[in-house]
Structure formats: C-alpha cells, structure tokens
XYZ file of C-alpha atoms in Angstrom:
494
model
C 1.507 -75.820 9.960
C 4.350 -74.048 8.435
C 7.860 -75.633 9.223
C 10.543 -74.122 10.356
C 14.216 -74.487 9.069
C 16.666 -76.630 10.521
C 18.875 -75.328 13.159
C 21.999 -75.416 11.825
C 24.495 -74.712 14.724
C 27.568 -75.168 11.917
C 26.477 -71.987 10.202
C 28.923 -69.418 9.525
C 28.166 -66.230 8.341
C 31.052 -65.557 5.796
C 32.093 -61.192 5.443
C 32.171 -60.752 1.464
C 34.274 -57.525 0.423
C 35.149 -56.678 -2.655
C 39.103 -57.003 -3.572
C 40.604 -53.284 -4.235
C 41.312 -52.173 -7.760
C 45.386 -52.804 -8.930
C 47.135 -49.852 -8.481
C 48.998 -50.552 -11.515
C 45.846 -51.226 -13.544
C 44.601 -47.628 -15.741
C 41.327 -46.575 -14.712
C 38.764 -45.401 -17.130
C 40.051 -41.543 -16.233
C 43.627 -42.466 -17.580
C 42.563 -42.687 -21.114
C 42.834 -40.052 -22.992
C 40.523 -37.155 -23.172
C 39.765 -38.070 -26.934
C 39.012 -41.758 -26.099
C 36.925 -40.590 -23.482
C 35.411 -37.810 -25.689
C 34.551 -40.306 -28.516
C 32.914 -43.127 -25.608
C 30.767 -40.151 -24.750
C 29.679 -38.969 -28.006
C 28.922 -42.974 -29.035
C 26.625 -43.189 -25.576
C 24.995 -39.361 -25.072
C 25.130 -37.515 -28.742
C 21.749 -38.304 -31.178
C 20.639 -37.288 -34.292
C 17.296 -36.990 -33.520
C 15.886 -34.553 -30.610
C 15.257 -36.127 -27.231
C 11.872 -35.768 -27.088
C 9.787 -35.301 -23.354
C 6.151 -36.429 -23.412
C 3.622 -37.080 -21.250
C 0.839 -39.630 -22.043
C -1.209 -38.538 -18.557
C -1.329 -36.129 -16.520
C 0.320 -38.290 -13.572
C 3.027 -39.138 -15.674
C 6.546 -38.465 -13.668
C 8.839 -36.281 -15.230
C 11.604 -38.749 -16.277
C 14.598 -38.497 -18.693
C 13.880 -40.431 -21.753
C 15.425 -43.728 -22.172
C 19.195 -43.231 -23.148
C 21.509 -46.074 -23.057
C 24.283 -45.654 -20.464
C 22.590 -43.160 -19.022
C 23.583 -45.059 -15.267
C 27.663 -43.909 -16.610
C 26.482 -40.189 -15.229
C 26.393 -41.132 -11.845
C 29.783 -42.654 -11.343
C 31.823 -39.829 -9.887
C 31.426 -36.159 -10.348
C 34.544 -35.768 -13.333
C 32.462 -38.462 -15.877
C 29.520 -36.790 -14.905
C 30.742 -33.701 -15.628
C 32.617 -34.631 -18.658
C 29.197 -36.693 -19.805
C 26.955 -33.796 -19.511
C 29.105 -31.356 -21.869
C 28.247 -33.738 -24.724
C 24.826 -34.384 -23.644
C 23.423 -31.507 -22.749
C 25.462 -28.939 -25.287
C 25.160 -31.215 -28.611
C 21.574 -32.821 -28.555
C 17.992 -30.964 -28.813
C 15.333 -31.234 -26.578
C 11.855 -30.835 -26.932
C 8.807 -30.638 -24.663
C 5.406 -31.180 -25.452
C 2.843 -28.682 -24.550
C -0.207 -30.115 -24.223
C -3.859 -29.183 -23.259
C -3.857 -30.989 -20.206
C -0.962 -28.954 -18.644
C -3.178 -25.817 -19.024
C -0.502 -24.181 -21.918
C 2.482 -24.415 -18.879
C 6.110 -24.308 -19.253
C 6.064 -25.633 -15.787
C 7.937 -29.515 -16.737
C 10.721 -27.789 -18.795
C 11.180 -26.162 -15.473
C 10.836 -28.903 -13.280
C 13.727 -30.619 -15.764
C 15.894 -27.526 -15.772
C 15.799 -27.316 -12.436
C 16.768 -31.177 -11.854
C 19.313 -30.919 -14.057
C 21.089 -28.025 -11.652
C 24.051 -26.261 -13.738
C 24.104 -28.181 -16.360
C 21.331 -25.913 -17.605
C 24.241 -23.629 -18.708
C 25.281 -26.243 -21.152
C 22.010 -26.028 -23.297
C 22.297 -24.354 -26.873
C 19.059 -26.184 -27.773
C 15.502 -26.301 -26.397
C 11.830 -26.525 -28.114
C 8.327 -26.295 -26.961
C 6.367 -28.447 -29.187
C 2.920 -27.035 -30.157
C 2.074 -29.844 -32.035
C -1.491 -30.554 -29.708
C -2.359 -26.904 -29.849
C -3.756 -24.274 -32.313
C -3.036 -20.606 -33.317
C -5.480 -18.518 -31.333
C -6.602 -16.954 -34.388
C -8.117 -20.568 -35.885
C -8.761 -21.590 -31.788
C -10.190 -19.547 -29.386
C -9.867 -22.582 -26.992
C -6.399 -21.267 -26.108
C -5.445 -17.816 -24.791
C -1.887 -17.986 -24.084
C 1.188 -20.509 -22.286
C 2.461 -19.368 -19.344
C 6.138 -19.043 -19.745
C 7.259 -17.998 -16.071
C 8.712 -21.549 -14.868
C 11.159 -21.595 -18.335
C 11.874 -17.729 -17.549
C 12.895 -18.331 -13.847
C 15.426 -21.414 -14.939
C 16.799 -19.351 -18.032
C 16.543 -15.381 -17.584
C 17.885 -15.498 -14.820
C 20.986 -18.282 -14.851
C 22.362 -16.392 -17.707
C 21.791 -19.221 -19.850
C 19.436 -17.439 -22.411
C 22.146 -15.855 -23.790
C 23.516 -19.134 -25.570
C 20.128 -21.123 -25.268
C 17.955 -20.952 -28.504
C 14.175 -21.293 -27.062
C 12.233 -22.077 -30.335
C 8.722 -23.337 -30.650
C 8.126 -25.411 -33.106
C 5.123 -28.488 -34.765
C 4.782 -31.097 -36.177
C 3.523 -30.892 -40.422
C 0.005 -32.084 -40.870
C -0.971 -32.542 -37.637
C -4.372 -31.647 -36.301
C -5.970 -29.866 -33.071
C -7.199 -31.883 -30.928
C -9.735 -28.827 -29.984
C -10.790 -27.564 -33.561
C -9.095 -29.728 -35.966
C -7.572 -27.153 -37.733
C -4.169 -28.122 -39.553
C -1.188 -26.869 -37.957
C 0.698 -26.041 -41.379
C -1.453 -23.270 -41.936
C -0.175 -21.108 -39.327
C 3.620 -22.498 -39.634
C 4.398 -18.530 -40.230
C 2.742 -17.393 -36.995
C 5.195 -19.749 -35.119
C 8.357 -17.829 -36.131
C 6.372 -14.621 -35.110
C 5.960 -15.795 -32.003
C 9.638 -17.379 -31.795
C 10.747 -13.907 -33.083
C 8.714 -12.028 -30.581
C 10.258 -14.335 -27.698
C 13.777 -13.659 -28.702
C 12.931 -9.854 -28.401
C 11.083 -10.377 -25.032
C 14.220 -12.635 -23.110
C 16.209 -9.689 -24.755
C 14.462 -6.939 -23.609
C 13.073 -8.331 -20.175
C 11.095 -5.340 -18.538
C 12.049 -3.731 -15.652
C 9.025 -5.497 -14.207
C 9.690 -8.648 -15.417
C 13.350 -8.529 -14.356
C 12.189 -7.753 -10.799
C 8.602 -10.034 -10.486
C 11.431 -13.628 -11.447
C 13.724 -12.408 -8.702
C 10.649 -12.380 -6.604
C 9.074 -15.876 -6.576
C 6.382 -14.816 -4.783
C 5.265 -11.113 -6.531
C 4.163 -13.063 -9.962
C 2.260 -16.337 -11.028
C 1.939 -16.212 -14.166
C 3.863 -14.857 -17.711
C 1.634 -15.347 -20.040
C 2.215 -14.200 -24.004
C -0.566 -15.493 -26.395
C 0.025 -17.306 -29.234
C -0.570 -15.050 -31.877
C 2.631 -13.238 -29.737
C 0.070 -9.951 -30.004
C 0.196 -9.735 -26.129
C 1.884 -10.561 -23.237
C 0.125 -10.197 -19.568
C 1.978 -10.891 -16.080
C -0.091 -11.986 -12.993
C 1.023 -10.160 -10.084
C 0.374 -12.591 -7.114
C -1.745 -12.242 -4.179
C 0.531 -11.501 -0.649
C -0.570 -13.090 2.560
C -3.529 -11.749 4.597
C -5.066 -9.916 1.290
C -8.349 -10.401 0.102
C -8.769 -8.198 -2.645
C -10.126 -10.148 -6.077
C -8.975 -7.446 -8.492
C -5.456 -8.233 -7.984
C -3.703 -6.026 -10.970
C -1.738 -7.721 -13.954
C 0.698 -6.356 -16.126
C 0.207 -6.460 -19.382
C 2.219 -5.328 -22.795
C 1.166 -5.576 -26.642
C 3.502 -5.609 -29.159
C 4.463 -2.181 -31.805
C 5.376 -2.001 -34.858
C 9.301 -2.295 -34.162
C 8.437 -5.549 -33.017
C 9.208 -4.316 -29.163
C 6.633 -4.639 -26.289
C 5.168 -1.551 -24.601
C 3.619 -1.805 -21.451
C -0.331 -1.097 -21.641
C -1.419 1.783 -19.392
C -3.234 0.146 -16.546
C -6.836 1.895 -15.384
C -7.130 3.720 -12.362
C -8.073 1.261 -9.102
C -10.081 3.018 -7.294
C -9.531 2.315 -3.597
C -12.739 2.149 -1.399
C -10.680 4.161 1.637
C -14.233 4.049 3.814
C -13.609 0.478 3.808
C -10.183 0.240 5.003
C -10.685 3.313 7.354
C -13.500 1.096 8.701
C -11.259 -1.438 9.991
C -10.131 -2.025 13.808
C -6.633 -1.485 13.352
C -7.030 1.836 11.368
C -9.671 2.934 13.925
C -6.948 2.369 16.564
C -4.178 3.610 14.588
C -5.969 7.553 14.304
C -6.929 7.104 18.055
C -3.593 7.264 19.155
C -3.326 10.597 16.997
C -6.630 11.812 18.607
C -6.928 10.141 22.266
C -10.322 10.666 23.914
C -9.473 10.327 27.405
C -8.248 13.988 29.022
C -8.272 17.587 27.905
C -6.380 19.164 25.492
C -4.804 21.559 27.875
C -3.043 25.023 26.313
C -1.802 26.909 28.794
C -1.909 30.613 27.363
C 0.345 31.431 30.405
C 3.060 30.051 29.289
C 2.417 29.724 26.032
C 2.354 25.939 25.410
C 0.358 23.225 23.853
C 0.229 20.011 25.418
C -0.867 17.993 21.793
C -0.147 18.641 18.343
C -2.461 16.900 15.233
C -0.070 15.361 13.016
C 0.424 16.266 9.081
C -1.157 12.848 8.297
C -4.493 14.422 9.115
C -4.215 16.269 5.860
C -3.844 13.255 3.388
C -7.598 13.127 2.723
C -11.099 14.070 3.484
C -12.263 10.126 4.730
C -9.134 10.768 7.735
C -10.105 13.983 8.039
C -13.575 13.188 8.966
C -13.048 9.990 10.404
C -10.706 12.297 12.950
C -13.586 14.659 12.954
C -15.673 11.948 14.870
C -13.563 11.083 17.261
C -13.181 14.363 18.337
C -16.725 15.063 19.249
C -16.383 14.057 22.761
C -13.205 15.649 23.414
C -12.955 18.509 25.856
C -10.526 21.988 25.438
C -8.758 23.169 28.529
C -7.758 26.600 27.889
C -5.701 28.420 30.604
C -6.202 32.146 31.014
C -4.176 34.584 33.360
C -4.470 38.420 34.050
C -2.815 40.536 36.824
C -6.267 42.987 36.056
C -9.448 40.531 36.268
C -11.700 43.794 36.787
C -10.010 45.418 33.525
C -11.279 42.491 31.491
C -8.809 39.636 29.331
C -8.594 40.628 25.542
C -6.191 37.730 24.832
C -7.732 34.692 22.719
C -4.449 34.378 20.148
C -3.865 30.727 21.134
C -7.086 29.781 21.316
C -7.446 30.876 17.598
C -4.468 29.062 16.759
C -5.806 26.017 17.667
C -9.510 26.485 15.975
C -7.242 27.428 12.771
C -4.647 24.511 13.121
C -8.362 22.170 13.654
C -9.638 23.880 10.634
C -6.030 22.671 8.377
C -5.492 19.607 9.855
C -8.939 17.983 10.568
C -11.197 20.376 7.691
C -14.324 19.352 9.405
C -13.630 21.721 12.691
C -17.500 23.269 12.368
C -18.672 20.146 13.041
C -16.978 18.983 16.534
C -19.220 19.675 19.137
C -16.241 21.155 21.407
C -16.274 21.612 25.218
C -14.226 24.537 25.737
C -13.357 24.892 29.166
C -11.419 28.661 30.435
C -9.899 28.580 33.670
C -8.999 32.148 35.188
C -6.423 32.032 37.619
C -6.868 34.710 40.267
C -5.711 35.456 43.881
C -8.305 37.385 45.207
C -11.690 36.388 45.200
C -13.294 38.486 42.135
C -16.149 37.012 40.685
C -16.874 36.167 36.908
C -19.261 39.022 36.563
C -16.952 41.512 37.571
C -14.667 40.499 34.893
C -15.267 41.913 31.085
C -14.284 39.735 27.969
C -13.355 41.350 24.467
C -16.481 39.793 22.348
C -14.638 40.733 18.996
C -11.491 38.074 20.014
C -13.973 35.724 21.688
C -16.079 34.967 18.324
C -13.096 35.363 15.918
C -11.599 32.598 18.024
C -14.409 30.635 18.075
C -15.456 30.904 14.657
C -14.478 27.665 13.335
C -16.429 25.956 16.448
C -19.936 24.435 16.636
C -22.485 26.826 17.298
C -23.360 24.381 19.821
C -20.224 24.413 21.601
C -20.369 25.007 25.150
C -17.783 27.642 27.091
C -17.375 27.044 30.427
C -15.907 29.642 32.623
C -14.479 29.411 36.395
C -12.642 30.942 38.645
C -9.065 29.213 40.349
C -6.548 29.641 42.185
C -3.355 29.520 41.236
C -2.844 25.639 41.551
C -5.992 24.804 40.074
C -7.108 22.954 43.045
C -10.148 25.281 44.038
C -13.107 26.690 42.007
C -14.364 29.440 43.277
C -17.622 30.413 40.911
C -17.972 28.870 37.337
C -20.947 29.607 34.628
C -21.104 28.572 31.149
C -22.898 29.859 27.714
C -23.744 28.318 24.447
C -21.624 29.779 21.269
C -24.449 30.032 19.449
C -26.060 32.379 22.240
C -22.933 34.235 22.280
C -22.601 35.126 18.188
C -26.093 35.981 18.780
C -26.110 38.443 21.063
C -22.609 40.029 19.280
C -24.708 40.510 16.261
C -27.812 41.984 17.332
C -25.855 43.869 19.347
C -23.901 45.421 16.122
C -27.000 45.454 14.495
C -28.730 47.423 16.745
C -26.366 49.851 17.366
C -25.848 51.051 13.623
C -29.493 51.510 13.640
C -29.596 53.541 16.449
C -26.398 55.582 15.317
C -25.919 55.470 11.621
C -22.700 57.831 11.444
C -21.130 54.751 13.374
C -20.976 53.177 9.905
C -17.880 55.353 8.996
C -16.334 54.429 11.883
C -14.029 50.951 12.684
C -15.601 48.148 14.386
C -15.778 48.911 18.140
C -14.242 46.906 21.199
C -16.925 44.879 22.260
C -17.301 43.737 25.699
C -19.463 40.924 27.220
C -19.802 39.354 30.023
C -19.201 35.447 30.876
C -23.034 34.545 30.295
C -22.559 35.745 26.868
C -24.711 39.589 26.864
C -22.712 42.589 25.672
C -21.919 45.344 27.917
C -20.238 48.048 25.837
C -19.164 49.279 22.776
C -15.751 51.103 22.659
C -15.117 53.593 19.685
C -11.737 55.236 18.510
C -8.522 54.710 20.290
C -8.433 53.523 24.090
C -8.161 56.562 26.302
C -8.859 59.573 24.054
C -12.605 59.865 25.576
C -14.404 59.308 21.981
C -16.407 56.940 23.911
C -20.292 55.945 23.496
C -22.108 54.312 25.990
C -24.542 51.762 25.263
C -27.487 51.033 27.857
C -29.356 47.675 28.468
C -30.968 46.084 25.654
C -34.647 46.082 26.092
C -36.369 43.552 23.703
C -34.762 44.224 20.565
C -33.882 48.046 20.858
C -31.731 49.709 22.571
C -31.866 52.618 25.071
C -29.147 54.706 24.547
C -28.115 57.310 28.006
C -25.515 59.544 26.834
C -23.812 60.125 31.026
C -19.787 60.385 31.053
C -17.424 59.355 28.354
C -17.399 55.849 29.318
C -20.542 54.374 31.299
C -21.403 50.462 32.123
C -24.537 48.997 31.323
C -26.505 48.494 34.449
C-alpha cells in the first residue's frame, strides 16, 4: 500500500519573486552600439553557410543549431538588432532532395517563419547536390519554385536577395549516378535563366502569386529550357484538362510564353445541365401565349440577343419552343372586305428566324382572334393569301392556324375553324399554278392579290390596281383544273 506523506500542519507556502533590476545598474542596451555590434557578430556571423537538411521526410523544419540563438527572443530591439547580422551577413542553403518531390516548399515554410526579416537576406542557395541535370536524368522534370516566389517576388526582397543554385564537387545521383561536376555549367544557366525570370516576372506570373489560389505549381526544368505554371482547379469544377502555362526560353535568354492549343468546349454538355436548362427557360417560358396584339401594335415578349451566341442555344431554345402557342390579335372595322394586315406577324417569324435560327422547325400553334361586333361569320370574311404565307414562311408546315371569332373583350367565341399550313401553301400554289396554265399572258403580269378563305381554299385572284376593273374571275377548282366563267369584272367563287 502506498503511503501517504505526513501532514504537516507547520507548512508554509513561502511567495518567491524575483528582486527588480538596480536602476543605477547599465543594462545590456546601454552599451554601445559597437559593443553590441561586435557581441552579435561573435554569436550570429559564420564563415561557413548555415546549411538546412532534412534526413526524413518527417523531419521538422528547425533552425540549425547556433549558439545563443535563445539571445533573439529577449525583447523586440536585440531581436531586431540580432537579426541584421544574422540574416544580412551569413548564407543559407537548402537541400533539395528527391523525397520533397523537387519543392521549394521548406525555404518557404522558413521565409515565412522568419516574417520580415526575409528583407534582410542578400544570400540564399538551393542545393542540388542529390539531384541530376535532366539531360544525364530523366528521373527529374523540373522543381517547383512557387513557395520561394510567393515569399520573395512579392516582399520586394528579390531585388537584394541573390537566389543561386548551387552542388556539391564529386558528388553522385542518387537516381543515375551520374557525377554532378559534369554539368557544373548547366547550373549557372539555370541560375542565369532565374535571375532573368524574377526580373522579368510575366504578367501571368505577377498575377497567379497574388492569387494563392489561381496557381499550384511554378515549375522551370533543370536544363532552365522551360518553365510551365499549373493553373489550379476552383471549387465545384470537375474538368481534368485544367490548362497550364507554359514558356521556353529564346535566344536573348528571355522567356516567351508558348501558344496554348485550342480547348475545345463540349457546349452540349454544359447546355445539358439543370441550371442552364432553367436559365434559357426563363428566356423562353412555356406556360401562356405569346400574345401580339396587332391592334395596338405591341408585343408582350421579346427573345433576348443571347439567343444569337451559338447554334447549341439556338436549338436548345428551338426545343423548348415546340409546345408554345402564338396569340395573334387581329381587328378590322370591314370583316366582309377581308384583313390584308399580317406585318407583325412577319416580324415575329423573322425576329424567330435571327434570334432562335431553327424557326422551321417549331411546330407553332398560331392562334388569330378577330374582334368583331356584329355577328359575321369566318366564311364571310376573305384573307390576303399572299401576306398569310409570306408571314408564315419561316413556320412548320405543320403548324396549325386557328381562327375565331370575339367580341371585343375576348370573353365570347362566336365560331372558330382551323387549317394546317401545309394545306394552306398548298392550295396557294396550285392555285398559281393552275391559273398560268389556264391564262399564259398572266405571266407578264405582277403577282395577283390572292384571297382565301379561313379553311385555307383560294377564292380569287385580283390583277392590276384595286378598283380600275382589270379584274379576272376565277371559278371553283374542280380536281386539279380550273373552270374559268368570265361574268362581271369582279365575281366570287361559288
């Protein structure tokens, strides 16, 4: 059984504080700045480099072993004082080895530790000692640069820092076991090339650091022939051909951006999707009429421009149109005299035909409503064939036109009857067919006035101008011919 201490009721628990510093004693900041300067320079400045490894890859990224390194963190004027002589006046390299996948991504871990004493850097190498030319090692395509670029392009600091890359005589590749003497001179090509590239930094480049997000990787090989820049992948994107950016070095020793190919875009595929199916449905809404009012001249819907930015929208729109319905609105104070005026319904077949292209193939529902305050019927009431199929042209042959009779407020039909398109062109043609055959001296003549009824058969043909009695009358078509009965200038079929 484990014992338990006395109780001592006689303990005291005795408050230990430390005694404050003499006022009249000098502190360590009351020495002059070149006593200071030369404690400093005995503690922080080396003649060798300071030299970053790592043996594994969980090593932690530490600062190598410096004696009085602890004298930093004292108060903020040592440590500032400290770091001008550390930091400015000693070299430091990194080692870039195979396990870190050719990344700059320590130094920038330790540059960004290190906070603004970055600025006071004049010297920094990337040892290559572990790695191999790409031209003796294929192993090895290029190190990534973009975590040293973000910590020095951008702080202004790579105007006084001197990035070199450098190795170490005699020895080996741990990949092909080539000796890294023999491509000592490709090293200062590629240090030279780097100097021009911090130098030069490309628009893109400039832009993709201040963006942490927009690239991944800056990658220049290490033959310094090349130099390619991973644009990163955004949120909610699943596209695997994500472009890169990538430049190759001239003559002058300057890098020119290589042309990228043309991406093509599979639109069918994005069109496809539910949000672009419901964006264009707003544009095109299936539910109701498309009402123009051709009494007063108004058009209750417009199709917007965007219709016209390619043939996949286009025909996409096409399709949603198919079940959509046209309410045209006619008015005459003569019903028995006939209605001549289809202007706005062409407008709208043409303004299909620009904005949509694929207007032939909507199967419309065309719906005229004749206003009227007497009770005429549709039979009694002529159409102009010519305006009827020149407005209709761009429509399906197998759209339907639905006529009826209203009153004024629309809210009672009094007859209604409808006819195929297709029937109607049909029986215009034939009709003009038939009636240069039977008189040929028509030929020289302009195209008559047509007029049909509402079920879509032609009634008469009228020649010259209106009211001068050059008239021919046309009888009923029997079969294919026609009958011609020559009675007054201007006689109805029966």
């Amino acid at each position: 059984m484990r014992k338990m201490p006395p109780d001592d009721t006689n303990h005291e628990v005795t408050a230990v504080t430390s005694k404050p510093q003499d006022p009249g004693r000098p502190s360590f900041l009351d020495r002059a700045p070149e006593i200071r300067n030369a404690l400093y320079e005995a503690l922080f400045l080396f003649e060798n480099p300071l030299a970053f490894t790592r043996r594994n890859a969980h090593a932690r990224l530490i600062f190598p072993s410096v004696p009085g390194i602890k004298l930093l963190h004292t108060c903020k004027q040592i440590h500032k004082e400290a770091s001008g002589v550390l930091h400015s006046r000693n070299t430091f390299n990194f080692t870039i080895t195979d396990g870190e996948d050719l990344s700059t991504s320590r130094v920038g871990k330790w540059l960004k530790t290190i906070g603004a004493s970055k600025n006071l850097l004049r010297v920094l190498n990337l040892d290559l000692s572990d790695l191999c030319s790409s031209l003796h090692c294929q192993s090895y395509g290029g190190i990534d640069l973009l975590p040293l670029l973000k910590q020095t392009a951008l702080s202004g600091s790579h105007g006084s820092l001197q990035i070199s890359f450098i190795h170490q005589v005699g020895k080996l590749c741990v990949k092909c076991g080539t000796n890294t003497k023999s491509w000592s001179s490709e090293l200062q090509v590629l240090n030279n090339s780097f100097k021009i590239l911090i130098l030069q930094q490309p628009l893109e480049l400039r832009t993709g650091l201040r963006c942490p997000r927009s690239v991944t990787r800056f990658e220049i090989s290490l033959d310094s022939s090349t130099v390619e820049m991973a644009l990163g992948k955004p949120r909610r994107r699943s596209y695997d051909d994500w472009p890169a950016v990538s430049y190759f070095k001239i003559k002058d020793g300057q890098f020119r951006r290589v042309p990228s190919p043309t991406r093509m875009i599979n639109l069918a595929n994005i069109l496809s999707t539910p949000l672009a199916h419901k964006i264009l449905k707003t544009f095109v809404s299936t539910s109701g009429d498309t009402v123009y009012d051709l009494k007063k001249r108004t058009i209750s819907r417009k199709l917007p421009a965007i219709l016209q930015v390619n043939h996949s929208i286009r025909d996409i729109v096409a399709e949603l149109m198919e079940d959509q319905s046209l309410t045209v609105k006619l008015s005459t104070e003569d019903l028995e005299h006939g209605f001549d005026d289809f202007a706005l319904l062409e407008d709208w077949a043409g303004q299909m035909n620009r904005d949509v292209g694929a207007c032939s193939l909507i199967d419309s529902q065309v719906h005229f409503d004749f206003e009227t305050t007497t009770q005429n019927g549709l039979a009694s009431m002529p159409l102009k064939a010519n305006a009827l199929v020149c407005a209709t042209r761009l429509l399906h042959s197998k759209s339907n036109l639905h006529y009826r009779m209203v009153d004024a407020n629309n809210k009672q039909v009094y007859e209604q009857t409808s006819v195929v398109l297709r029937t109607l062109r049909f029986n215009f043609l034939v009709f003009l067919a038939n009636l240069v055959d039977t008189h040929p001296a028509h030929l020289l003549l302009p195209c008559p006035v047509i007029w049909a009824d509402c079920q879509g058969s032609m009634l008469y043909a009228e020649f010259g101008n209106k009211g001068t009695g050059s008239e021919i009358v046309v009888n009923k078509l029997v079969g294919r011919k026609w009958h011609n009965e020559k009675k007054m200038e201007k006689t109805c079929c029966d």
